[in-house]
Amino acid sequence: MRGLKVLPSGRPGRGRLYVNLPDGQAVAWYDRQANRISVLADDHREAILAVLRPYLSGTVSIGPPPVPTGADLRRLALPPDADLAPNRPGETLLGELEHGSAGTRARHRLRQDLAAQQRMGDAFDALEPDGWRTLHCVPLPGLGSIDHLLIGPAGTFCVRTIPGRRQRAAVGDLLLTVGRAEPRPDPRWIRRAAARASLALTARVTPALALVDASRIDKAPTVRDIRILHPPTATPDLTGSPTTLKPPEIESLFAQARDTRTWLPPHTNA
């Protein structure tokens, strides 16, 4: 059958590939991790195999899909332009660098921020085999965007990434200082963002600051509610934390969080 389209879901090389009819209806998907094709419309089986053949490797199983979970149904109904899962780390900054009109110094800062977000994003993406799911550049209307939203066995984390520039970083209740630079309101901002995320997801969300390449981190003893992440120990700290979410809960939260409509203000989303 002509007109079948293959659309990725999730980051390149990791998520599923969906096969859709011209009207957008899904007729199959290929799970690259399980190496399995789930067919929803058996009368299109040969056409589905033909359009997926360039993406297949090894021994691939094919058959009807497993009984869908609520998260599966939500993902299948999600329009591609409403899906945040394909966002790359630093997606917003990439757009600013490519199309913005910032001066030389501002562009240098943007590149530093982008490098930090990409490094942390790659580290978070690598946790997927351990049951973690990550979204990047999650929009919060009126507040900017969450650099990384991390959902896994240890809970849900709203992460803001800051370049440490091989200098000492001091984290206080309201401000963060890197070297001799002007203090930044990152602690205050990440608390607000985590509170917004908690309302949107109706789940507990922990604020976190990731300081990339800081030579040293000093945290005020009164800062107890913000998780401080510092590569290369950031991901081992997360995977070694006590389990609070089970796999179905993780998938349900991820399905909800990847939908851009989840993050709209209530009066807009009504």
PDB file of C-alpha atoms in Angstrom, residues 25-181:
ATOM      1  CA  GLN A  25      -3.739   6.565  11.961  1.00  0.00           C
ATOM      2  CA  ALA A  26      -1.087   4.170  13.320  1.00  0.00           C
ATOM      3  CA  VAL A  27      -1.106   0.672  11.785  1.00  0.00           C
ATOM      4  CA  ALA A  28       2.100  -0.674  13.399  1.00  0.00           C
ATOM      5  CA  TRP A  29       5.157   0.176  15.425  1.00  0.00           C
ATOM      6  CA  TYR A  30       8.692  -1.161  15.597  1.00  0.00           C
ATOM      7  CA  ASP A  31      10.213  -1.391  19.079  1.00  0.00           C
ATOM      8  CA  ARG A  32      13.955  -1.145  18.442  1.00  0.00           C
ATOM      9  CA  GLN A  33      14.916  -2.268  21.936  1.00  0.00           C
ATOM     10  CA  ALA A  34      12.758  -5.418  21.790  1.00  0.00           C
ATOM     11  CA  ASN A  35      13.387  -5.840  18.020  1.00  0.00           C
ATOM     12  CA  ARG A  36       9.685  -6.484  17.513  1.00  0.00           C
ATOM     13  CA  ILE A  37       7.064  -5.177  15.077  1.00  0.00           C
ATOM     14  CA  SER A  38       3.573  -4.886  16.544  1.00  0.00           C
ATOM     15  CA  VAL A  39       0.923  -4.888  13.804  1.00  0.00           C
ATOM     16  CA  LEU A  40      -2.403  -3.174  14.399  1.00  0.00           C
ATOM     17  CA  ALA A  41      -3.820  -3.746  10.892  1.00  0.00           C
ATOM     18  CA  ASP A  42      -2.955  -7.230   9.616  1.00  0.00           C
ATOM     19  CA  ASP A  43      -4.224  -6.505   6.087  1.00  0.00           C
ATOM     20  CA  HIS A  44      -1.308  -4.041   5.730  1.00  0.00           C
ATOM     21  CA  ARG A  45       1.326  -6.486   7.030  1.00  0.00           C
ATOM     22  CA  GLU A  46       3.349  -6.792   3.804  1.00  0.00           C
ATOM     23  CA  ALA A  47       3.341  -3.030   3.195  1.00  0.00           C
ATOM     24  CA  ILE A  48       4.370  -2.437   6.819  1.00  0.00           C
ATOM     25  CA  LEU A  49       7.317  -4.827   6.472  1.00  0.00           C
ATOM     26  CA  ALA A  50       8.351  -3.176   3.218  1.00  0.00           C
ATOM     27  CA  VAL A  51       8.364   0.362   4.618  1.00  0.00           C
ATOM     28  CA  LEU A  52      10.195  -0.700   7.806  1.00  0.00           C
ATOM     29  CA  ARG A  53      12.796  -2.908   6.084  1.00  0.00           C
ATOM     30  CA  PRO A  54      15.498  -0.187   5.897  1.00  0.00           C
ATOM     31  CA  TYR A  55      15.331   0.207   9.687  1.00  0.00           C
ATOM     32  CA  LEU A  56      15.423  -3.478  10.678  1.00  0.00           C
ATOM     33  CA  SER A  57      18.439  -5.451  11.874  1.00  0.00           C
ATOM     34  CA  GLY A  58      18.918  -8.976  13.162  1.00  0.00           C
ATOM     35  CA  THR A  59      16.051 -11.338  13.850  1.00  0.00           C
ATOM     36  CA  VAL A  60      12.816  -9.384  14.136  1.00  0.00           C
ATOM     37  CA  SER A  61       9.626 -10.811  15.602  1.00  0.00           C
ATOM     38  CA  ILE A  62       6.257  -9.678  14.270  1.00  0.00           C
ATOM     39  CA  GLY A  63       2.744 -10.097  15.567  1.00  0.00           C
ATOM     40  CA  PRO A  64      -0.192  -8.399  17.231  1.00  0.00           C
ATOM     41  CA  PRO A  65       0.684  -5.858  19.910  1.00  0.00           C
ATOM     42  CA  PRO A  66       0.606  -6.770  23.581  1.00  0.00           C
ATOM     43  CA  VAL A  67      -2.392  -5.582  25.529  1.00  0.00           C
ATOM     44  CA  PRO A  68      -1.851  -1.801  25.576  1.00  0.00           C
ATOM     45  CA  THR A  69      -1.369   0.023  28.820  1.00  0.00           C
ATOM     46  CA  GLY A  70      -2.864   3.439  29.488  1.00  0.00           C
ATOM     47  CA  ALA A  71       0.519   4.963  28.623  1.00  0.00           C
ATOM     48  CA  ASP A  72       0.541   3.113  25.278  1.00  0.00           C
ATOM     49  CA  LEU A  73      -2.936   4.379  24.393  1.00  0.00           C
ATOM     50  CA  ARG A  74      -1.996   7.940  25.275  1.00  0.00           C
ATOM     51  CA  ARG A  75       1.165   7.748  23.171  1.00  0.00           C
ATOM     52  CA  LEU A  76      -0.716   6.343  20.174  1.00  0.00           C
ATOM     53  CA  ALA A  77      -3.198   9.220  20.333  1.00  0.00           C
ATOM     54  CA  LEU A  78      -0.492  11.880  20.632  1.00  0.00           C
ATOM     55  CA  PRO A  79      -0.104  14.105  17.534  1.00  0.00           C
ATOM     56  CA  PRO A  80       3.553  14.204  16.382  1.00  0.00           C
ATOM     57  CA  ASP A  81       3.750  17.991  16.755  1.00  0.00           C
ATOM     58  CA  ALA A  82       2.618  17.704  20.391  1.00  0.00           C
ATOM     59  CA  ASP A  83       5.322  15.178  21.345  1.00  0.00           C
ATOM     60  CA  LEU A  84       8.276  16.502  23.368  1.00  0.00           C
ATOM     61  CA  ALA A  85      10.164  13.185  23.378  1.00  0.00           C
ATOM     62  CA  PRO A  86      12.192  13.904  20.187  1.00  0.00           C
ATOM     63  CA  ASN A  87      13.621  17.133  21.679  1.00  0.00           C
ATOM     64  CA  ARG A  88      17.411  17.098  21.801  1.00  0.00           C
ATOM     65  CA  PRO A  89      19.346  18.384  24.815  1.00  0.00           C
ATOM     66  CA  GLY A  90      19.682  22.138  24.394  1.00  0.00           C
ATOM     67  CA  GLU A  91      17.064  22.268  21.613  1.00  0.00           C
ATOM     68  CA  THR A  92      16.041  25.834  22.503  1.00  0.00           C
ATOM     69  CA  LEU A  93      19.652  27.040  22.593  1.00  0.00           C
ATOM     70  CA  LEU A  94      20.383  25.425  19.248  1.00  0.00           C
ATOM     71  CA  GLY A  95      17.565  27.485  17.748  1.00  0.00           C
ATOM     72  CA  GLU A  96      18.890  30.684  19.314  1.00  0.00           C
ATOM     73  CA  LEU A  97      22.400  30.040  18.010  1.00  0.00           C
ATOM     74  CA  GLU A  98      21.187  29.210  14.502  1.00  0.00           C
ATOM     75  CA  HIS A  99      18.614  31.960  14.084  1.00  0.00           C
ATOM     76  CA  GLY A 100      19.234  34.496  16.860  1.00  0.00           C
ATOM     77  CA  SER A 101      21.007  37.843  16.604  1.00  0.00           C
ATOM     78  CA  ALA A 102      22.985  37.711  19.855  1.00  0.00           C
ATOM     79  CA  GLY A 103      26.386  39.434  20.040  1.00  0.00           C
ATOM     80  CA  THR A 104      29.722  37.662  20.318  1.00  0.00           C
ATOM     81  CA  ARG A 105      29.821  37.505  24.132  1.00  0.00           C
ATOM     82  CA  ALA A 106      26.211  36.373  24.356  1.00  0.00           C
ATOM     83  CA  ARG A 107      26.802  33.664  21.760  1.00  0.00           C
ATOM     84  CA  HIS A 108      29.826  32.454  23.745  1.00  0.00           C
ATOM     85  CA  ARG A 109      27.631  32.097  26.846  1.00  0.00           C
ATOM     86  CA  LEU A 110      24.971  30.308  24.803  1.00  0.00           C
ATOM     87  CA  ARG A 111      27.593  27.820  23.569  1.00  0.00           C
ATOM     88  CA  GLN A 112      28.750  27.177  27.144  1.00  0.00           C
ATOM     89  CA  ASP A 113      25.150  26.599  28.246  1.00  0.00           C
ATOM     90  CA  LEU A 114      24.539  24.335  25.241  1.00  0.00           C
ATOM     91  CA  ALA A 115      27.643  22.232  25.910  1.00  0.00           C
ATOM     92  CA  ALA A 116      26.587  21.767  29.552  1.00  0.00           C
ATOM     93  CA  GLN A 117      23.032  20.787  28.605  1.00  0.00           C
ATOM     94  CA  GLN A 118      24.243  18.348  25.961  1.00  0.00           C
ATOM     95  CA  ARG A 119      26.669  16.704  28.367  1.00  0.00           C
ATOM     96  CA  MET A 120      24.021  16.250  31.071  1.00  0.00           C
ATOM     97  CA  GLY A 121      21.377  15.276  28.532  1.00  0.00           C
ATOM     98  CA  ASP A 122      23.571  12.517  27.104  1.00  0.00           C
ATOM     99  CA  ALA A 123      24.279  11.246  30.634  1.00  0.00           C
ATOM    100  CA  PHE A 124      20.557  11.188  31.456  1.00  0.00           C
ATOM    101  CA  ASP A 125      19.638   9.508  28.162  1.00  0.00           C
ATOM    102  CA  ALA A 126      22.153   6.771  28.956  1.00  0.00           C
ATOM    103  CA  LEU A 127      20.050   5.831  31.997  1.00  0.00           C
ATOM    104  CA  GLU A 128      17.214   4.506  29.802  1.00  0.00           C
ATOM    105  CA  PRO A 129      18.277   0.828  30.129  1.00  0.00           C
ATOM    106  CA  ASP A 130      18.020   1.273  33.915  1.00  0.00           C
ATOM    107  CA  GLY A 131      14.360   2.255  33.637  1.00  0.00           C
ATOM    108  CA  TRP A 132      14.709   6.036  33.409  1.00  0.00           C
ATOM    109  CA  ARG A 133      12.927   8.310  30.914  1.00  0.00           C
ATOM    110  CA  THR A 134      14.143  11.806  30.038  1.00  0.00           C
ATOM    111  CA  LEU A 135      12.627  14.812  28.294  1.00  0.00           C
ATOM    112  CA  HIS A 136      14.620  17.860  27.252  1.00  0.00           C
ATOM    113  CA  CYS A 137      13.560  21.502  26.870  1.00  0.00           C
ATOM    114  CA  VAL A 138      10.103  21.128  28.389  1.00  0.00           C
ATOM    115  CA  PRO A 139       8.242  24.433  27.893  1.00  0.00           C
ATOM    116  CA  LEU A 140       6.780  26.240  30.888  1.00  0.00           C
ATOM    117  CA  PRO A 141       4.737  29.171  29.522  1.00  0.00           C
ATOM    118  CA  GLY A 142       5.733  32.382  31.268  1.00  0.00           C
ATOM    119  CA  LEU A 143       8.735  30.783  32.968  1.00  0.00           C
ATOM    120  CA  GLY A 144      10.984  29.527  30.175  1.00  0.00           C
ATOM    121  CA  SER A 145      11.752  25.831  29.841  1.00  0.00           C
ATOM    122  CA  ILE A 146      12.976  22.951  31.971  1.00  0.00           C
ATOM    123  CA  ASP A 147      16.393  21.829  30.715  1.00  0.00           C
ATOM    124  CA  HIS A 148      15.756  18.173  31.593  1.00  0.00           C
ATOM    125  CA  LEU A 149      12.805  16.333  33.148  1.00  0.00           C
ATOM    126  CA  LEU A 150      14.012  13.008  34.492  1.00  0.00           C
ATOM    127  CA  ILE A 151      11.559  10.264  35.500  1.00  0.00           C
ATOM    128  CA  GLY A 152      12.811   7.008  36.963  1.00  0.00           C
ATOM    129  CA  PRO A 153      12.826   4.578  39.874  1.00  0.00           C
ATOM    130  CA  ALA A 154      14.096   7.270  42.301  1.00  0.00           C
ATOM    131  CA  GLY A 155      11.342   9.738  41.364  1.00  0.00           C
ATOM    132  CA  THR A 156      10.810  12.713  39.078  1.00  0.00           C
ATOM    133  CA  PHE A 157      13.461  15.443  38.849  1.00  0.00           C
ATOM    134  CA  CYS A 158      13.240  18.884  37.305  1.00  0.00           C
ATOM    135  CA  VAL A 159      16.823  19.733  36.332  1.00  0.00           C
ATOM    136  CA  ARG A 160      18.442  23.062  35.492  1.00  0.00           C
ATOM    137  CA  THR A 161      21.979  22.818  34.092  1.00  0.00           C
ATOM    138  CA  ILE A 162      24.689  25.388  34.855  1.00  0.00           C
ATOM    139  CA  PRO A 163      28.213  25.476  33.363  1.00  0.00           C
ATOM    140  CA  GLY A 164      30.758  25.399  36.202  1.00  0.00           C
ATOM    141  CA  ARG A 165      33.653  26.623  34.020  1.00  0.00           C
ATOM    142  CA  ARG A 166      36.146  24.788  36.300  1.00  0.00           C
ATOM    143  CA  GLN A 167      35.443  27.248  39.101  1.00  0.00           C
ATOM    144  CA  ARG A 168      33.996  27.040  42.585  1.00  0.00           C
ATOM    145  CA  ALA A 169      30.202  27.119  42.736  1.00  0.00           C
ATOM    146  CA  ALA A 170      28.282  28.246  45.823  1.00  0.00           C
ATOM    147  CA  VAL A 171      24.617  27.262  46.128  1.00  0.00           C
ATOM    148  CA  GLY A 172      22.508  29.310  48.528  1.00  0.00           C
ATOM    149  CA  ASP A 173      18.802  29.374  49.320  1.00  0.00           C
ATOM    150  CA  LEU A 174      18.006  31.947  46.626  1.00  0.00           C
ATOM    151  CA  LEU A 175      21.160  32.497  44.585  1.00  0.00           C
ATOM    152  CA  LEU A 176      23.951  30.521  42.952  1.00  0.00           C
ATOM    153  CA  THR A 177      27.410  31.917  42.246  1.00  0.00           C
ATOM    154  CA  VAL A 178      30.035  30.479  39.899  1.00  0.00           C
ATOM    155  CA  GLY A 179      33.518  31.901  40.448  1.00  0.00           C
ATOM    156  CA  ARG A 180      33.438  35.703  40.533  1.00  0.00           C
ATOM    157  CA  ALA A 181      30.445  36.030  38.232  1.00  0.00           C
TER     158      ALA A 181
END
